[in-house]
PDB file of C-alpha atoms in Angstrom:
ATOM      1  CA  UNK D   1      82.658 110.994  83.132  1.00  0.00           C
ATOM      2  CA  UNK D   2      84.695 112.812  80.463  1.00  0.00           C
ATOM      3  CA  UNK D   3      86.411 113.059  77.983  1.00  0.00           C
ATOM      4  CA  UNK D   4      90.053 114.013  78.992  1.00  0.00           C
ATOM      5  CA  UNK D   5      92.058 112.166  81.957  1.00  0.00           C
ATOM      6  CA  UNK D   6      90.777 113.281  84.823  1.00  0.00           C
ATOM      7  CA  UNK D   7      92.962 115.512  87.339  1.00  0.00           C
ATOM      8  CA  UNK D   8      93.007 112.916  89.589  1.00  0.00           C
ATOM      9  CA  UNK D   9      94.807 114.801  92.519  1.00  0.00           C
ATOM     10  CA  UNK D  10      91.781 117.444  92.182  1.00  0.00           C
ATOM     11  CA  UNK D  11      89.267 115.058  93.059  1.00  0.00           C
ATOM     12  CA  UNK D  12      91.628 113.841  96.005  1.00  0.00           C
ATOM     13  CA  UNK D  13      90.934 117.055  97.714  1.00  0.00           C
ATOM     14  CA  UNK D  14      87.627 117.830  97.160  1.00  0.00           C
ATOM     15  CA  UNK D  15      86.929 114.152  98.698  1.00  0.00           C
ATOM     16  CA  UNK D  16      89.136 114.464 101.625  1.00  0.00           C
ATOM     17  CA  UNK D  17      85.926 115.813 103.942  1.00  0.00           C
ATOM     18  CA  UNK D  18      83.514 113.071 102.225  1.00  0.00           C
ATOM     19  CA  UNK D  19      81.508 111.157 104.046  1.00  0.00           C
ATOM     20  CA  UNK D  20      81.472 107.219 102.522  1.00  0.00           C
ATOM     21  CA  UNK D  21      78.042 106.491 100.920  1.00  0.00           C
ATOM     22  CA  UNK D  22      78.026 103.044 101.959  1.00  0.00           C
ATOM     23  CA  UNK D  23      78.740 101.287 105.368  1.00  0.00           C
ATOM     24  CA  UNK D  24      80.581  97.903 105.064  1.00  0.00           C
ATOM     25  CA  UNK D  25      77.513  95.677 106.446  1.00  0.00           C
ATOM     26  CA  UNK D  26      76.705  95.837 103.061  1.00  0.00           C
ATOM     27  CA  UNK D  27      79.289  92.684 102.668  1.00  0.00           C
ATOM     28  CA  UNK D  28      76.578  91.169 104.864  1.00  0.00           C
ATOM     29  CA  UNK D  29      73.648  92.547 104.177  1.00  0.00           C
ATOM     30  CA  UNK D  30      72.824  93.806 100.720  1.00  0.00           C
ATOM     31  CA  UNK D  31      70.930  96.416  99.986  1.00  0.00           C
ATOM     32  CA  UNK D  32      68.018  95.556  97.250  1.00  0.00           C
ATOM     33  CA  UNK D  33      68.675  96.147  93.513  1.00  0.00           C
ATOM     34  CA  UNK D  34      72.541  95.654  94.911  1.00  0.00           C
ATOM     35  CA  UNK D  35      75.072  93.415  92.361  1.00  0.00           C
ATOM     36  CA  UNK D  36      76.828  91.156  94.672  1.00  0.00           C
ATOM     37  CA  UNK D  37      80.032  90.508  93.190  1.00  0.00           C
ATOM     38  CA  UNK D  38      82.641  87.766  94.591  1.00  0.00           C
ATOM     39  CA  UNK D  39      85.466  86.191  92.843  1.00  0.00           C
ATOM     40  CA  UNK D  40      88.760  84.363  93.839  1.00  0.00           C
ATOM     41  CA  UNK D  41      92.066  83.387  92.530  1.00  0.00           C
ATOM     42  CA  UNK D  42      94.094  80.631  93.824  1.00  0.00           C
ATOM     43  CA  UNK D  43      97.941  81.678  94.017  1.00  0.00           C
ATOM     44  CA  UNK D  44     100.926  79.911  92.911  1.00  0.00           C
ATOM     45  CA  UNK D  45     103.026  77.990  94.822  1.00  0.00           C
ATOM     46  CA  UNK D  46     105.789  80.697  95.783  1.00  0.00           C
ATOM     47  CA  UNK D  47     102.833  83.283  97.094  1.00  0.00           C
ATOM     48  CA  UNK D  48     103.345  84.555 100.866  1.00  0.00           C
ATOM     49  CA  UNK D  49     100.957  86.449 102.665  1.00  0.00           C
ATOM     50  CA  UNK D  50     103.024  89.228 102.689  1.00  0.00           C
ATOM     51  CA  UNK D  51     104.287  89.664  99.222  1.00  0.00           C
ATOM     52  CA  UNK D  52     100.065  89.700  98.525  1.00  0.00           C
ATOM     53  CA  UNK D  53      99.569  92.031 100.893  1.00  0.00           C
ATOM     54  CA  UNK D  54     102.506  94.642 100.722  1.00  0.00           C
ATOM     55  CA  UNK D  55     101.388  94.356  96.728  1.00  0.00           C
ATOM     56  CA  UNK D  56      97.957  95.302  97.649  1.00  0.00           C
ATOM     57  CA  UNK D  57      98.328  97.366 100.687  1.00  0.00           C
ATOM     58  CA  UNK D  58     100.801  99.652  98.039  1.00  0.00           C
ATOM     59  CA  UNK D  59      97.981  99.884  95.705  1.00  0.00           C
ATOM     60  CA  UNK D  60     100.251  98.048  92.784  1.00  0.00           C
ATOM     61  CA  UNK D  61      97.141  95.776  92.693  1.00  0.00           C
ATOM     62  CA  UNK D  62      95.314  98.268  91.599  1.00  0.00           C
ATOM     63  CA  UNK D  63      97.638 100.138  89.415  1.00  0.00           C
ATOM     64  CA  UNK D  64      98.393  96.094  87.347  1.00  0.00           C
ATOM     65  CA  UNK D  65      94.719  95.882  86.887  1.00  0.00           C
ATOM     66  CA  UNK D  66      95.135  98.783  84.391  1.00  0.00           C
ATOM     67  CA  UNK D  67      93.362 102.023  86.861  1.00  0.00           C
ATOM     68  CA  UNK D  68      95.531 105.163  87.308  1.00  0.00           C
ATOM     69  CA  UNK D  69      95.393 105.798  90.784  1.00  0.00           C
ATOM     70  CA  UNK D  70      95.685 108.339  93.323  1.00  0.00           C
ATOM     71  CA  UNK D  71      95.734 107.628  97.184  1.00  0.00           C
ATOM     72  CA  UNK D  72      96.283 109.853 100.084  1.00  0.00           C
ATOM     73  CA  UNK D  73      98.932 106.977 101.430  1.00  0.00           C
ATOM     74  CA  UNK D  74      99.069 103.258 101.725  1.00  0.00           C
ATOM     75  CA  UNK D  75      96.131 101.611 102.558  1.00  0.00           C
ATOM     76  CA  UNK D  76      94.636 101.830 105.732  1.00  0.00           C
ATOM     77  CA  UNK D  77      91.453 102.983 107.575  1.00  0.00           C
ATOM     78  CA  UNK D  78      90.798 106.713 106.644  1.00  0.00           C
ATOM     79  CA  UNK D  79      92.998 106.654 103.503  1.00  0.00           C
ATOM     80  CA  UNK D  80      91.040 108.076 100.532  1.00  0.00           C
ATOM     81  CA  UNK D  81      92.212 106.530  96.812  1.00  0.00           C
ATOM     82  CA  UNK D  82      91.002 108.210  93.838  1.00  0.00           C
ATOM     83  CA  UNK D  83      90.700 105.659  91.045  1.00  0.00           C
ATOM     84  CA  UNK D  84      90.235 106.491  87.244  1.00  0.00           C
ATOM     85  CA  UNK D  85      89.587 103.667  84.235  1.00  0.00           C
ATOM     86  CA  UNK D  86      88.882 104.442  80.760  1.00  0.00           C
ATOM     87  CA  UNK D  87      86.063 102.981  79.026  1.00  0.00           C
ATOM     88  CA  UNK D  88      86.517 103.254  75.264  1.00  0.00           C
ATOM     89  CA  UNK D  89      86.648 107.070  74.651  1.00  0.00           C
ATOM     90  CA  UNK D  90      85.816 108.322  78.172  1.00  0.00           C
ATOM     91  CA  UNK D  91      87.338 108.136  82.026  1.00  0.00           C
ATOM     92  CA  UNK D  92      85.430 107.629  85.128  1.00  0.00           C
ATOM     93  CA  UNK D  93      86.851 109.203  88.269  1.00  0.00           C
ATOM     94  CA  UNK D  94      85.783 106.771  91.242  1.00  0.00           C
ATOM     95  CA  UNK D  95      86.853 107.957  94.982  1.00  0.00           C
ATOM     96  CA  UNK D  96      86.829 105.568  97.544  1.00  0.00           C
ATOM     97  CA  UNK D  97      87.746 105.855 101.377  1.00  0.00           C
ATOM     98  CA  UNK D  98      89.356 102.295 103.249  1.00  0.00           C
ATOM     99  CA  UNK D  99      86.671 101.731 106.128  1.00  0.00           C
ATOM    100  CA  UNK D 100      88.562  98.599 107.139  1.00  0.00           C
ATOM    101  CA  UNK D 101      91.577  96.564 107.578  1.00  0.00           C
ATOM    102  CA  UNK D 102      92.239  93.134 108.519  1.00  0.00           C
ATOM    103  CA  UNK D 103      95.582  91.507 109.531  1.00  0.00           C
ATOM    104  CA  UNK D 104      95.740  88.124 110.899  1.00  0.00           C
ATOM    105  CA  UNK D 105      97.824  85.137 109.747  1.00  0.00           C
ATOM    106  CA  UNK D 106      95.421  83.281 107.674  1.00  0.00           C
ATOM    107  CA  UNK D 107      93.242  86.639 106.441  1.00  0.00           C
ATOM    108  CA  UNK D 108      94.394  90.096 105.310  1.00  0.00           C
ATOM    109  CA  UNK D 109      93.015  92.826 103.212  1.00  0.00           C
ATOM    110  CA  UNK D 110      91.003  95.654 103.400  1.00  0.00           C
ATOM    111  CA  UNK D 111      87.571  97.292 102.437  1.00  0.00           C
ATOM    112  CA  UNK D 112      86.707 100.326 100.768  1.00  0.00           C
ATOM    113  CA  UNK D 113      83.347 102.358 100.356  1.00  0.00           C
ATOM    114  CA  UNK D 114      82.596 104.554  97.612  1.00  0.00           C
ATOM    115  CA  UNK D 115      82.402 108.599  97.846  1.00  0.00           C
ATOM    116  CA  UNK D 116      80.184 110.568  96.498  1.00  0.00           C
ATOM    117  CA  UNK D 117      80.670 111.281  92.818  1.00  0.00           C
ATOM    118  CA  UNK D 118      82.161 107.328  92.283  1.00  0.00           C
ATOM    119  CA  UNK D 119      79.778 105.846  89.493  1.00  0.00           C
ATOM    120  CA  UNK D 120      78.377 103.146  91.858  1.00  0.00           C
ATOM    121  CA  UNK D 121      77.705 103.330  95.570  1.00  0.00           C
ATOM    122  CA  UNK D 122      78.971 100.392  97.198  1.00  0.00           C
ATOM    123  CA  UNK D 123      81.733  98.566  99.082  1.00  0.00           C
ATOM    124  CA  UNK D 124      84.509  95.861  97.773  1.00  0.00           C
ATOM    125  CA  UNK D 125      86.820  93.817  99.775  1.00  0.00           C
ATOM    126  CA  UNK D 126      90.273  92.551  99.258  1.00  0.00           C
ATOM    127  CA  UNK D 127      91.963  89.425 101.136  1.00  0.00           C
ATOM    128  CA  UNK D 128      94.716  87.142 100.692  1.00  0.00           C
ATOM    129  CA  UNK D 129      93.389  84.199 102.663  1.00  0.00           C
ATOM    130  CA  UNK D 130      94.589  80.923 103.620  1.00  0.00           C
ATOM    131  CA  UNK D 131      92.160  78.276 102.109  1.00  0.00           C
ATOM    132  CA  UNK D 132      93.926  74.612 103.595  1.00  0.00           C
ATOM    133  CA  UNK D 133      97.159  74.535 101.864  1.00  0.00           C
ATOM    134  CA  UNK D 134      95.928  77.437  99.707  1.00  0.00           C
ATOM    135  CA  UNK D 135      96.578  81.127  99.693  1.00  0.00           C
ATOM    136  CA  UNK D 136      93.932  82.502  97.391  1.00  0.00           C
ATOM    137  CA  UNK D 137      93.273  86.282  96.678  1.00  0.00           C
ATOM    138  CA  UNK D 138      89.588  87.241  97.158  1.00  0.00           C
ATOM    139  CA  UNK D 139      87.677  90.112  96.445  1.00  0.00           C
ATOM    140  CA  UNK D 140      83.746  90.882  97.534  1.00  0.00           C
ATOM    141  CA  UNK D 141      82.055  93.769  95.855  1.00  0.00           C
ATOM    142  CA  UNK D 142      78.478  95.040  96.649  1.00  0.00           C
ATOM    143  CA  UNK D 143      77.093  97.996  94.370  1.00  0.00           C
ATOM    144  CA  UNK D 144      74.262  99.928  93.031  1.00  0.00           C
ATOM    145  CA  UNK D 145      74.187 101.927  90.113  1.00  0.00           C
ATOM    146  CA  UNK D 146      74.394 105.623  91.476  1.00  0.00           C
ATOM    147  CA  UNK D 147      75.501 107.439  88.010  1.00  0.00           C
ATOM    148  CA  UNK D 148      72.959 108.346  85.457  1.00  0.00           C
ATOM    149  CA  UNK D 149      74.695 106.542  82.913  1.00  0.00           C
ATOM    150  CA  UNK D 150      75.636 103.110  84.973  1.00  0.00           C
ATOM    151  CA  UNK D 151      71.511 103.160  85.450  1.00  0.00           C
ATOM    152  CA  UNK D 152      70.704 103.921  81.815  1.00  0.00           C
ATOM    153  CA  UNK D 153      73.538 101.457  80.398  1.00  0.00           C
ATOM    154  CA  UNK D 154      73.901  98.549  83.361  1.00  0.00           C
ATOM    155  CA  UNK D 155      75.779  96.091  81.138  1.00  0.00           C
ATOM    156  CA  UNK D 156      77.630  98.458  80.229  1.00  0.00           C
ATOM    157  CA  UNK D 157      79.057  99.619  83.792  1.00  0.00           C
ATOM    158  CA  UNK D 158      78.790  95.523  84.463  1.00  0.00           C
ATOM    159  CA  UNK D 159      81.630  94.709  81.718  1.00  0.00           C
ATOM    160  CA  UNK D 160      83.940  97.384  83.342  1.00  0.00           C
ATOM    161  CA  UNK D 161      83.474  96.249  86.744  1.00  0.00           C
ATOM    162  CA  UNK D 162      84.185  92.941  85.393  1.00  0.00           C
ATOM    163  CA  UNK D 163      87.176  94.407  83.575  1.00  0.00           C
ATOM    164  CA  UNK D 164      88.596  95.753  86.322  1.00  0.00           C
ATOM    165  CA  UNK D 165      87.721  92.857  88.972  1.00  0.00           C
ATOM    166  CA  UNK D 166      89.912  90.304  86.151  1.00  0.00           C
ATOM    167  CA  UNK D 167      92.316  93.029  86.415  1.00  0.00           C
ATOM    168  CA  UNK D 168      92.687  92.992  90.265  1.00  0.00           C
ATOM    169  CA  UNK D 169      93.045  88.859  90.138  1.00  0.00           C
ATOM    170  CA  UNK D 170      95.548  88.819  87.133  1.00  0.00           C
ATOM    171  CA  UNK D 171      97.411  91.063  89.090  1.00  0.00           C
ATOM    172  CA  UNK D 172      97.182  89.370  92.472  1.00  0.00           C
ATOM    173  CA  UNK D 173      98.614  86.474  90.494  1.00  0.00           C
ATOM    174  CA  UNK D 174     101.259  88.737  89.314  1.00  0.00           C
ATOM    175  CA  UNK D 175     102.419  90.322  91.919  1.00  0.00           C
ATOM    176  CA  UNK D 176     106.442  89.564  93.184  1.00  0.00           C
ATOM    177  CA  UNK D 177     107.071  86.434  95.083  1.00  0.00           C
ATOM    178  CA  UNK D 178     103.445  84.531  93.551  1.00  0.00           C
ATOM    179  CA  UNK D 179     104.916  84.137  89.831  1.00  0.00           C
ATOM    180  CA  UNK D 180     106.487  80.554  89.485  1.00  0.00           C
ATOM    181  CA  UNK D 181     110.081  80.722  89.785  1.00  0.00           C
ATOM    182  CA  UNK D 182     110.214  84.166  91.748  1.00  0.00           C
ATOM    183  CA  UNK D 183     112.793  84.465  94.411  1.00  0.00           C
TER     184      UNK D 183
END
């Protein structure tokens, strides 16, 4: 937490050698005193799989739902993203490394773990998924509070989640080829 934007490409490097503080059977499995977060959005007519997915595998998912980002290449297993989002007067770094990646026809997306010195500890999932006749973007979060402040303040660190989560779907709604009308 501070004040000033954080030097985002700083943090990139320093969490290149960092272990992920969660494992992804947390999606499964959640640990006690863990917020289980999942949410869904169905997509317009015109979405494709892969408009979705090159939108979210190039992290402009991320960057519509408002976070200045910083990854160490598109998204894939290994690839470490350093996220920041501003909460009224301050910014919260959060690094994150992609523990997995799914690509079939009807399901792809990927899953991220927190590093150390992210605000929570925890694990969220993204997938565009075929639902019927559907495509829907889906995301599954599991955290704890890990930062003095998300522990003292929990609705607090709650509504930004939540921010950013309404972010992600408004975007996934957004993104080219899934607007109405789009080519």
């Amino acid at each position: 937490m501070q004040l000033t934007r954080p030097d985002l490409a700083r943090i990139l490097d320093r969490s290149a050698a960092e272990r992920p503080t969660a494992e992804l059977g947390w999606l499964d499995a959640p640990p006690a005193r863990a917020r289980v977060l999942r949410e869904r959005v169905v997509l317009g007519p015109d979405a494709t799989v892969d408009d979705v997915a090159d939108a979210l595998f190039g992290w402009r998912i991320h960057r519509g739902a408002g976070l200045v980002i910083v990854p160490s290449g598109p998204a894939d297993v290994g690839v470490t993203v350093v996220q920041a989002v501003r909460a009224g007067s301050l910014w919260f770094a959060a690094p994150c490394r992609v523990i997995d990646v799914v690509r079939t026809p009807d399901e792809t997306g990927f899953t991220y773990a927190t590093l150390p010195h992210h605000p929570e500890t925890g694990v969220e999932s993204f997938r565009v998924l075929r639902d019927g006749d559907r495509l829907v973007f889906e995301i599954h979060a599991v955290t704890r509070h890990d930062f003095w402040g998300s522990r003292i303040l929990p609705r607090v660190a709650h509504r930004v989640q939540d921010r950013v989560t309404r972010g992600y779907l408004d975007a996934a709604g957004l993104s080219p080829g899934t607007r109405p009308g789009s080519p």
